[in-house]
Amino acid sequence: MRKVIIIGSGPAGYTAAIYAARANLSPLLIASSVEAGGELMNTTEVENFPGFPEGIMGPDLMTKMQEQAEKFGTEVVYDDVTAVDFSGDIKSITLGSGITHEAEAVVFATGSAPRKIGIEGESRLSGRGVSYCATCDGFFFREKAIAVVGGGDSAMEEATFLTKFASKVYVIHRRDELRASKIMQDRALANGKIEFVWNSEVVDILGDDAVSGVRLRNTVDGSESDLALEGVFVAIGYDPRTHLVHGVLDITEHGTIQVDGRTSRTSVPGIFAAGDVIDPTYRQAVTAAGSGTVAALDLEHYLAARGDAGAPAQDASEIQDLPTPA
Ligand code: NAP
């Protein structure tokens, strides 16, 4: 049996692992079999992670986090969690391989998944012109006209990146004002290959075997029009990955895992949650990393309170019970 299992291999999971490993808790970290490293693996340059003034590529940042976690004794397993049993004092986690691991405490840091528009053509043409990852699929759209749907930082980042390949990138946004940060907006607005299609919703994605266009509805006057293009990148935000714990842990109205105040404590003792899976608001690599730290300190405190000798006094001053906001 383990003291600690961490589910998730994004900044929250790896930071929790670094702290837990340095506390001699020898954590087992379950990284997904296909999506290990989390959303930063699908990102190009990360310019806002402190300590990298020149920027760092998302996958390189995740490799460094993994190296740091392993250096202190984290064991990483590449598999998918298929079931959890958090009902008893000892928690069990079953993997796709059929192996079940047990632990005294678990950090749930499964992150979030790209949101879907939810229209028929989207699922039918997924992988045939519809994509959720510019860095994965941009290469296939050289000299083609494509669209990015969304008005946030993800949409601006993807659109700007895709101009390296595409002949034209439409950004389709449902309002006439972007949600993205100013620096990302300015970069996209200044790019001659990007054309903004304002006040427009994608109501259908057209094409038989491959994307041939989108049908748009104007959100102001309700009129519909078709736009010919060969690729659609959906970048309309992310939903927390909580399907494994529905009915197991309390979930908020935002679909995130409910935690106690500023802590990582969930509704089940011994289960801690960190990163995007608890955060409907900030969702940054650095806030996820901070959240992973909170989870590791909370679980050290939990294990120490159980009389577990494995949780040493390291950082003991920092793991006092936090007051819970009313
Ligand atoms: P977001 O900020 O939630 O933006 C989602 C965008 O998609 C919004 O413009 C929203 O429109 C639109 N949208 C949502 N649902 C839609 C639907 N069903 N149909 C059409 N449009 C829809 O999500 P995000 O851009 O993925 O960013 C998430 C977080 O990650 C943010 O905190 C962001 O700052 C961060 N991020 C940072 C970077 C960076 O710093 N390099 C890069 C990417 C993401 P409305 O505006 O009308 O709501």
PDB file of C-alpha atoms in Angstrom, residues 129-309:
ATOM      1  CA  GLY A 129     -11.181  18.831 -40.042  1.00  0.00           C
ATOM      2  CA  VAL A 130     -12.546  19.491 -36.563  1.00  0.00           C
ATOM      3  CA  SER A 131      -9.787  19.739 -33.950  1.00  0.00           C
ATOM      4  CA  TYR A 132      -9.263  20.876 -30.359  1.00  0.00           C
ATOM      5  CA  CYS A 133      -5.482  21.205 -30.586  1.00  0.00           C
ATOM      6  CA  ALA A 134      -3.669  23.574 -32.936  1.00  0.00           C
ATOM      7  CA  THR A 135      -0.213  22.326 -32.022  1.00  0.00           C
ATOM      8  CA  CYS A 136      -1.285  18.724 -32.715  1.00  0.00           C
ATOM      9  CA  ASP A 137      -3.121  19.268 -35.988  1.00  0.00           C
ATOM     10  CA  GLY A 138      -2.106  22.663 -37.412  1.00  0.00           C
ATOM     11  CA  PHE A 139       0.417  21.062 -39.751  1.00  0.00           C
ATOM     12  CA  PHE A 140      -2.385  19.360 -41.708  1.00  0.00           C
ATOM     13  CA  PHE A 141      -3.859  22.701 -42.772  1.00  0.00           C
ATOM     14  CA  ARG A 142      -1.010  24.192 -44.767  1.00  0.00           C
ATOM     15  CA  GLU A 143      -2.253  26.841 -47.208  1.00  0.00           C
ATOM     16  CA  LYS A 144      -5.880  26.175 -46.259  1.00  0.00           C
ATOM     17  CA  ALA A 145      -8.575  28.474 -44.925  1.00  0.00           C
ATOM     18  CA  ILE A 146      -9.595  27.503 -41.415  1.00  0.00           C
ATOM     19  CA  ALA A 147     -11.491  28.916 -38.445  1.00  0.00           C
ATOM     20  CA  VAL A 148     -10.896  29.138 -34.728  1.00  0.00           C
ATOM     21  CA  VAL A 149     -14.035  29.356 -32.597  1.00  0.00           C
ATOM     22  CA  GLY A 150     -13.822  31.363 -29.353  1.00  0.00           C
ATOM     23  CA  GLY A 151     -12.759  34.729 -27.999  1.00  0.00           C
ATOM     24  CA  GLY A 152     -10.500  33.855 -25.060  1.00  0.00           C
ATOM     25  CA  ASP A 153      -6.745  33.443 -24.660  1.00  0.00           C
ATOM     26  CA  SER A 154      -6.874  29.896 -26.041  1.00  0.00           C
ATOM     27  CA  ALA A 155      -8.567  31.063 -29.232  1.00  0.00           C
ATOM     28  CA  MET A 156      -6.068  33.917 -29.719  1.00  0.00           C
ATOM     29  CA  GLU A 157      -3.122  31.635 -29.051  1.00  0.00           C
ATOM     30  CA  GLU A 158      -4.390  28.959 -31.438  1.00  0.00           C
ATOM     31  CA  ALA A 159      -5.293  31.456 -34.169  1.00  0.00           C
ATOM     32  CA  THR A 160      -1.889  33.138 -33.994  1.00  0.00           C
ATOM     33  CA  PHE A 161      -0.091  29.797 -34.038  1.00  0.00           C
ATOM     34  CA  LEU A 162      -2.185  28.505 -36.948  1.00  0.00           C
ATOM     35  CA  THR A 163      -1.167  31.432 -39.185  1.00  0.00           C
ATOM     36  CA  LYS A 164       2.166  29.610 -39.536  1.00  0.00           C
ATOM     37  CA  PHE A 165       0.383  27.013 -41.647  1.00  0.00           C
ATOM     38  CA  ALA A 166      -2.986  28.256 -42.886  1.00  0.00           C
ATOM     39  CA  SER A 167      -3.541  30.704 -45.716  1.00  0.00           C
ATOM     40  CA  LYS A 168      -6.323  32.383 -43.725  1.00  0.00           C
ATOM     41  CA  VAL A 169      -7.601  32.048 -40.160  1.00  0.00           C
ATOM     42  CA  TYR A 170     -11.098  33.251 -39.286  1.00  0.00           C
ATOM     43  CA  VAL A 171     -11.753  33.818 -35.599  1.00  0.00           C
ATOM     44  CA  ILE A 172     -15.457  33.277 -35.022  1.00  0.00           C
ATOM     45  CA  HIS A 173     -16.688  34.861 -31.797  1.00  0.00           C
ATOM     46  CA  ARG A 174     -20.224  35.132 -30.477  1.00  0.00           C
ATOM     47  CA  ARG A 175     -19.810  38.723 -29.265  1.00  0.00           C
ATOM     48  CA  ASP A 176     -18.122  41.874 -30.589  1.00  0.00           C
ATOM     49  CA  GLU A 177     -15.611  41.997 -27.761  1.00  0.00           C
ATOM     50  CA  LEU A 178     -12.894  39.513 -26.886  1.00  0.00           C
ATOM     51  CA  ARG A 179     -12.429  37.874 -23.514  1.00  0.00           C
ATOM     52  CA  ALA A 180      -8.700  37.328 -24.139  1.00  0.00           C
ATOM     53  CA  SER A 181      -5.980  39.277 -22.323  1.00  0.00           C
ATOM     54  CA  LYS A 182      -4.834  42.472 -24.024  1.00  0.00           C
ATOM     55  CA  ILE A 183      -1.448  41.166 -25.101  1.00  0.00           C
ATOM     56  CA  MET A 184      -2.995  38.105 -26.775  1.00  0.00           C
ATOM     57  CA  GLN A 185      -5.726  40.218 -28.401  1.00  0.00           C
ATOM     58  CA  ASP A 186      -3.247  42.753 -29.748  1.00  0.00           C
ATOM     59  CA  ARG A 187      -1.090  40.031 -31.243  1.00  0.00           C
ATOM     60  CA  ALA A 188      -4.056  38.418 -33.026  1.00  0.00           C
ATOM     61  CA  LEU A 189      -5.607  41.718 -34.140  1.00  0.00           C
ATOM     62  CA  ALA A 190      -2.288  42.786 -35.684  1.00  0.00           C
ATOM     63  CA  ASN A 191      -1.885  39.550 -37.632  1.00  0.00           C
ATOM     64  CA  GLY A 192      -2.760  40.095 -41.298  1.00  0.00           C
ATOM     65  CA  LYS A 193      -3.765  36.469 -41.826  1.00  0.00           C
ATOM     66  CA  ILE A 194      -6.449  36.606 -39.120  1.00  0.00           C
ATOM     67  CA  GLU A 195      -9.940  37.892 -39.890  1.00  0.00           C
ATOM     68  CA  PHE A 196     -12.450  38.301 -37.073  1.00  0.00           C
ATOM     69  CA  VAL A 197     -16.046  37.221 -37.613  1.00  0.00           C
ATOM     70  CA  TRP A 198     -17.916  39.010 -34.832  1.00  0.00           C
ATOM     71  CA  ASN A 199     -21.317  38.311 -33.272  1.00  0.00           C
ATOM     72  CA  SER A 200     -21.463  34.861 -34.818  1.00  0.00           C
ATOM     73  CA  GLU A 201     -22.249  31.392 -33.542  1.00  0.00           C
ATOM     74  CA  VAL A 202     -21.371  28.205 -35.391  1.00  0.00           C
ATOM     75  CA  VAL A 203     -24.664  26.341 -35.708  1.00  0.00           C
ATOM     76  CA  ASP A 204     -23.442  23.584 -38.040  1.00  0.00           C
ATOM     77  CA  ILE A 205     -20.183  22.235 -39.404  1.00  0.00           C
ATOM     78  CA  LEU A 206     -20.607  21.294 -43.044  1.00  0.00           C
ATOM     79  CA  GLY A 207     -19.062  18.484 -45.076  1.00  0.00           C
ATOM     80  CA  ASP A 208     -19.552  14.778 -45.760  1.00  0.00           C
ATOM     81  CA  ASP A 209     -16.164  13.126 -45.128  1.00  0.00           C
ATOM     82  CA  ALA A 210     -14.226  16.288 -44.360  1.00  0.00           C
ATOM     83  CA  VAL A 211     -15.013  19.833 -43.269  1.00  0.00           C
ATOM     84  CA  SER A 212     -16.078  22.057 -46.175  1.00  0.00           C
ATOM     85  CA  GLY A 213     -17.495  24.989 -44.230  1.00  0.00           C
ATOM     86  CA  VAL A 214     -19.468  26.266 -41.273  1.00  0.00           C
ATOM     87  CA  ARG A 215     -22.986  27.646 -40.980  1.00  0.00           C
ATOM     88  CA  LEU A 216     -23.067  30.792 -38.874  1.00  0.00           C
ATOM     89  CA  ARG A 217     -25.912  32.521 -37.108  1.00  0.00           C
ATOM     90  CA  ASN A 218     -25.578  36.217 -36.437  1.00  0.00           C
ATOM     91  CA  THR A 219     -26.228  36.725 -32.721  1.00  0.00           C
ATOM     92  CA  VAL A 220     -27.576  40.249 -33.306  1.00  0.00           C
ATOM     93  CA  ASP A 221     -30.105  39.801 -36.119  1.00  0.00           C
ATOM     94  CA  GLY A 222     -30.434  35.981 -36.261  1.00  0.00           C
ATOM     95  CA  SER A 223     -29.497  35.772 -39.963  1.00  0.00           C
ATOM     96  CA  GLU A 224     -27.632  32.677 -41.175  1.00  0.00           C
ATOM     97  CA  SER A 225     -24.749  32.402 -43.649  1.00  0.00           C
ATOM     98  CA  ASP A 226     -22.228  29.787 -44.772  1.00  0.00           C
ATOM     99  CA  LEU A 227     -18.460  30.270 -44.723  1.00  0.00           C
ATOM    100  CA  ALA A 228     -16.292  27.948 -46.836  1.00  0.00           C
ATOM    101  CA  LEU A 229     -13.200  26.574 -45.072  1.00  0.00           C
ATOM    102  CA  GLU A 230     -11.400  23.279 -44.467  1.00  0.00           C
ATOM    103  CA  GLY A 231     -10.709  23.181 -40.768  1.00  0.00           C
ATOM    104  CA  VAL A 232     -12.381  24.218 -37.515  1.00  0.00           C
ATOM    105  CA  PHE A 233     -10.408  24.558 -34.284  1.00  0.00           C
ATOM    106  CA  VAL A 234     -12.695  24.739 -31.283  1.00  0.00           C
ATOM    107  CA  ALA A 235     -11.174  26.826 -28.459  1.00  0.00           C
ATOM    108  CA  ILE A 236     -14.131  27.763 -26.257  1.00  0.00           C
ATOM    109  CA  GLY A 237     -12.736  26.845 -22.861  1.00  0.00           C
ATOM    110  CA  TYR A 238     -12.382  23.735 -20.773  1.00  0.00           C
ATOM    111  CA  ASP A 239     -14.523  21.561 -18.522  1.00  0.00           C
ATOM    112  CA  PRO A 240     -13.121  19.953 -15.369  1.00  0.00           C
ATOM    113  CA  ARG A 241     -12.507  16.202 -15.644  1.00  0.00           C
ATOM    114  CA  THR A 242     -14.605  14.873 -12.792  1.00  0.00           C
ATOM    115  CA  HIS A 243     -16.424  11.890 -14.321  1.00  0.00           C
ATOM    116  CA  LEU A 244     -14.570   9.432 -12.046  1.00  0.00           C
ATOM    117  CA  VAL A 245     -15.864  11.075  -8.889  1.00  0.00           C
ATOM    118  CA  HIS A 246     -19.468  11.978  -9.696  1.00  0.00           C
ATOM    119  CA  GLY A 247     -21.527  10.649  -6.824  1.00  0.00           C
ATOM    120  CA  VAL A 248     -18.299  10.152  -4.845  1.00  0.00           C
ATOM    121  CA  LEU A 249     -17.136  13.704  -4.111  1.00  0.00           C
ATOM    122  CA  ASP A 250     -19.243  16.845  -3.796  1.00  0.00           C
ATOM    123  CA  ILE A 251     -19.276  18.855  -7.033  1.00  0.00           C
ATOM    124  CA  THR A 252     -19.898  22.612  -7.292  1.00  0.00           C
ATOM    125  CA  GLU A 253     -22.391  24.377  -9.553  1.00  0.00           C
ATOM    126  CA  HIS A 254     -19.447  25.046 -11.904  1.00  0.00           C
ATOM    127  CA  GLY A 255     -18.799  21.309 -12.231  1.00  0.00           C
ATOM    128  CA  THR A 256     -15.552  21.522 -10.258  1.00  0.00           C
ATOM    129  CA  ILE A 257     -14.761  19.414  -7.184  1.00  0.00           C
ATOM    130  CA  GLN A 258     -15.907  21.139  -3.997  1.00  0.00           C
ATOM    131  CA  VAL A 259     -13.086  21.891  -1.584  1.00  0.00           C
ATOM    132  CA  ASP A 260     -13.143  23.285   1.913  1.00  0.00           C
ATOM    133  CA  GLY A 261     -12.349  27.023   1.739  1.00  0.00           C
ATOM    134  CA  ARG A 262      -8.820  27.702   0.562  1.00  0.00           C
ATOM    135  CA  THR A 263      -7.703  24.146   1.302  1.00  0.00           C
ATOM    136  CA  SER A 264      -7.636  21.156  -1.055  1.00  0.00           C
ATOM    137  CA  ARG A 265      -9.808  19.026   1.255  1.00  0.00           C
ATOM    138  CA  THR A 266     -12.746  17.470  -0.559  1.00  0.00           C
ATOM    139  CA  SER A 267     -15.949  16.114   0.971  1.00  0.00           C
ATOM    140  CA  VAL A 268     -14.186  12.768   1.630  1.00  0.00           C
ATOM    141  CA  PRO A 269     -11.399  12.726   4.252  1.00  0.00           C
ATOM    142  CA  GLY A 270      -8.086  11.684   2.733  1.00  0.00           C
ATOM    143  CA  ILE A 271      -9.027  12.853  -0.761  1.00  0.00           C
ATOM    144  CA  PHE A 272      -7.477  16.145  -1.834  1.00  0.00           C
ATOM    145  CA  ALA A 273      -8.077  17.981  -5.094  1.00  0.00           C
ATOM    146  CA  ALA A 274      -5.903  20.485  -6.934  1.00  0.00           C
ATOM    147  CA  GLY A 275      -5.547  22.431 -10.156  1.00  0.00           C
ATOM    148  CA  ASP A 276      -8.137  23.018 -12.886  1.00  0.00           C
ATOM    149  CA  VAL A 277     -10.418  20.356 -11.433  1.00  0.00           C
ATOM    150  CA  ILE A 278     -11.208  22.710  -8.522  1.00  0.00           C
ATOM    151  CA  ASP A 279     -10.746  26.043 -10.279  1.00  0.00           C
ATOM    152  CA  PRO A 280     -13.436  27.555 -12.500  1.00  0.00           C
ATOM    153  CA  THR A 281     -11.762  30.972 -12.562  1.00  0.00           C
ATOM    154  CA  TYR A 282      -7.987  31.321 -12.845  1.00  0.00           C
ATOM    155  CA  ARG A 283      -6.825  28.131 -14.575  1.00  0.00           C
ATOM    156  CA  GLN A 284      -3.193  29.077 -15.081  1.00  0.00           C
ATOM    157  CA  ALA A 285      -0.200  26.737 -15.009  1.00  0.00           C
ATOM    158  CA  VAL A 286       1.216  28.670 -12.090  1.00  0.00           C
ATOM    159  CA  THR A 287      -2.026  28.706 -10.070  1.00  0.00           C
ATOM    160  CA  ALA A 288      -2.378  24.956 -10.694  1.00  0.00           C
ATOM    161  CA  ALA A 289       1.162  24.454  -9.421  1.00  0.00           C
ATOM    162  CA  GLY A 290       0.335  26.488  -6.302  1.00  0.00           C
ATOM    163  CA  SER A 291      -2.788  24.439  -5.815  1.00  0.00           C
ATOM    164  CA  GLY A 292      -0.719  21.240  -6.008  1.00  0.00           C
ATOM    165  CA  THR A 293       1.464  22.619  -3.224  1.00  0.00           C
ATOM    166  CA  VAL A 294      -1.607  23.208  -1.062  1.00  0.00           C
ATOM    167  CA  ALA A 295      -2.747  19.620  -1.650  1.00  0.00           C
ATOM    168  CA  ALA A 296       0.633  18.168  -0.682  1.00  0.00           C
ATOM    169  CA  LEU A 297       0.784  20.231   2.516  1.00  0.00           C
ATOM    170  CA  ASP A 298      -2.815  19.331   3.380  1.00  0.00           C
ATOM    171  CA  LEU A 299      -2.176  15.637   2.920  1.00  0.00           C
ATOM    172  CA  GLU A 300       1.033  15.773   4.973  1.00  0.00           C
ATOM    173  CA  HIS A 301      -1.049  17.275   7.735  1.00  0.00           C
ATOM    174  CA  TYR A 302      -3.725  14.607   7.282  1.00  0.00           C
ATOM    175  CA  LEU A 303      -1.186  11.767   7.451  1.00  0.00           C
ATOM    176  CA  ALA A 304       0.555  13.321  10.432  1.00  0.00           C
ATOM    177  CA  ALA A 305      -2.784  13.583  12.245  1.00  0.00           C
ATOM    178  CA  ARG A 306      -3.337   9.861  11.575  1.00  0.00           C
ATOM    179  CA  GLY A 307      -0.057   9.252  13.386  1.00  0.00           C
ATOM    180  CA  ASP A 308       1.706   8.324  10.200  1.00  0.00           C
ATOM    181  CA  ALA A 309       5.437   8.353  10.765  1.00  0.00           C
TER     182      ALA A 309
END
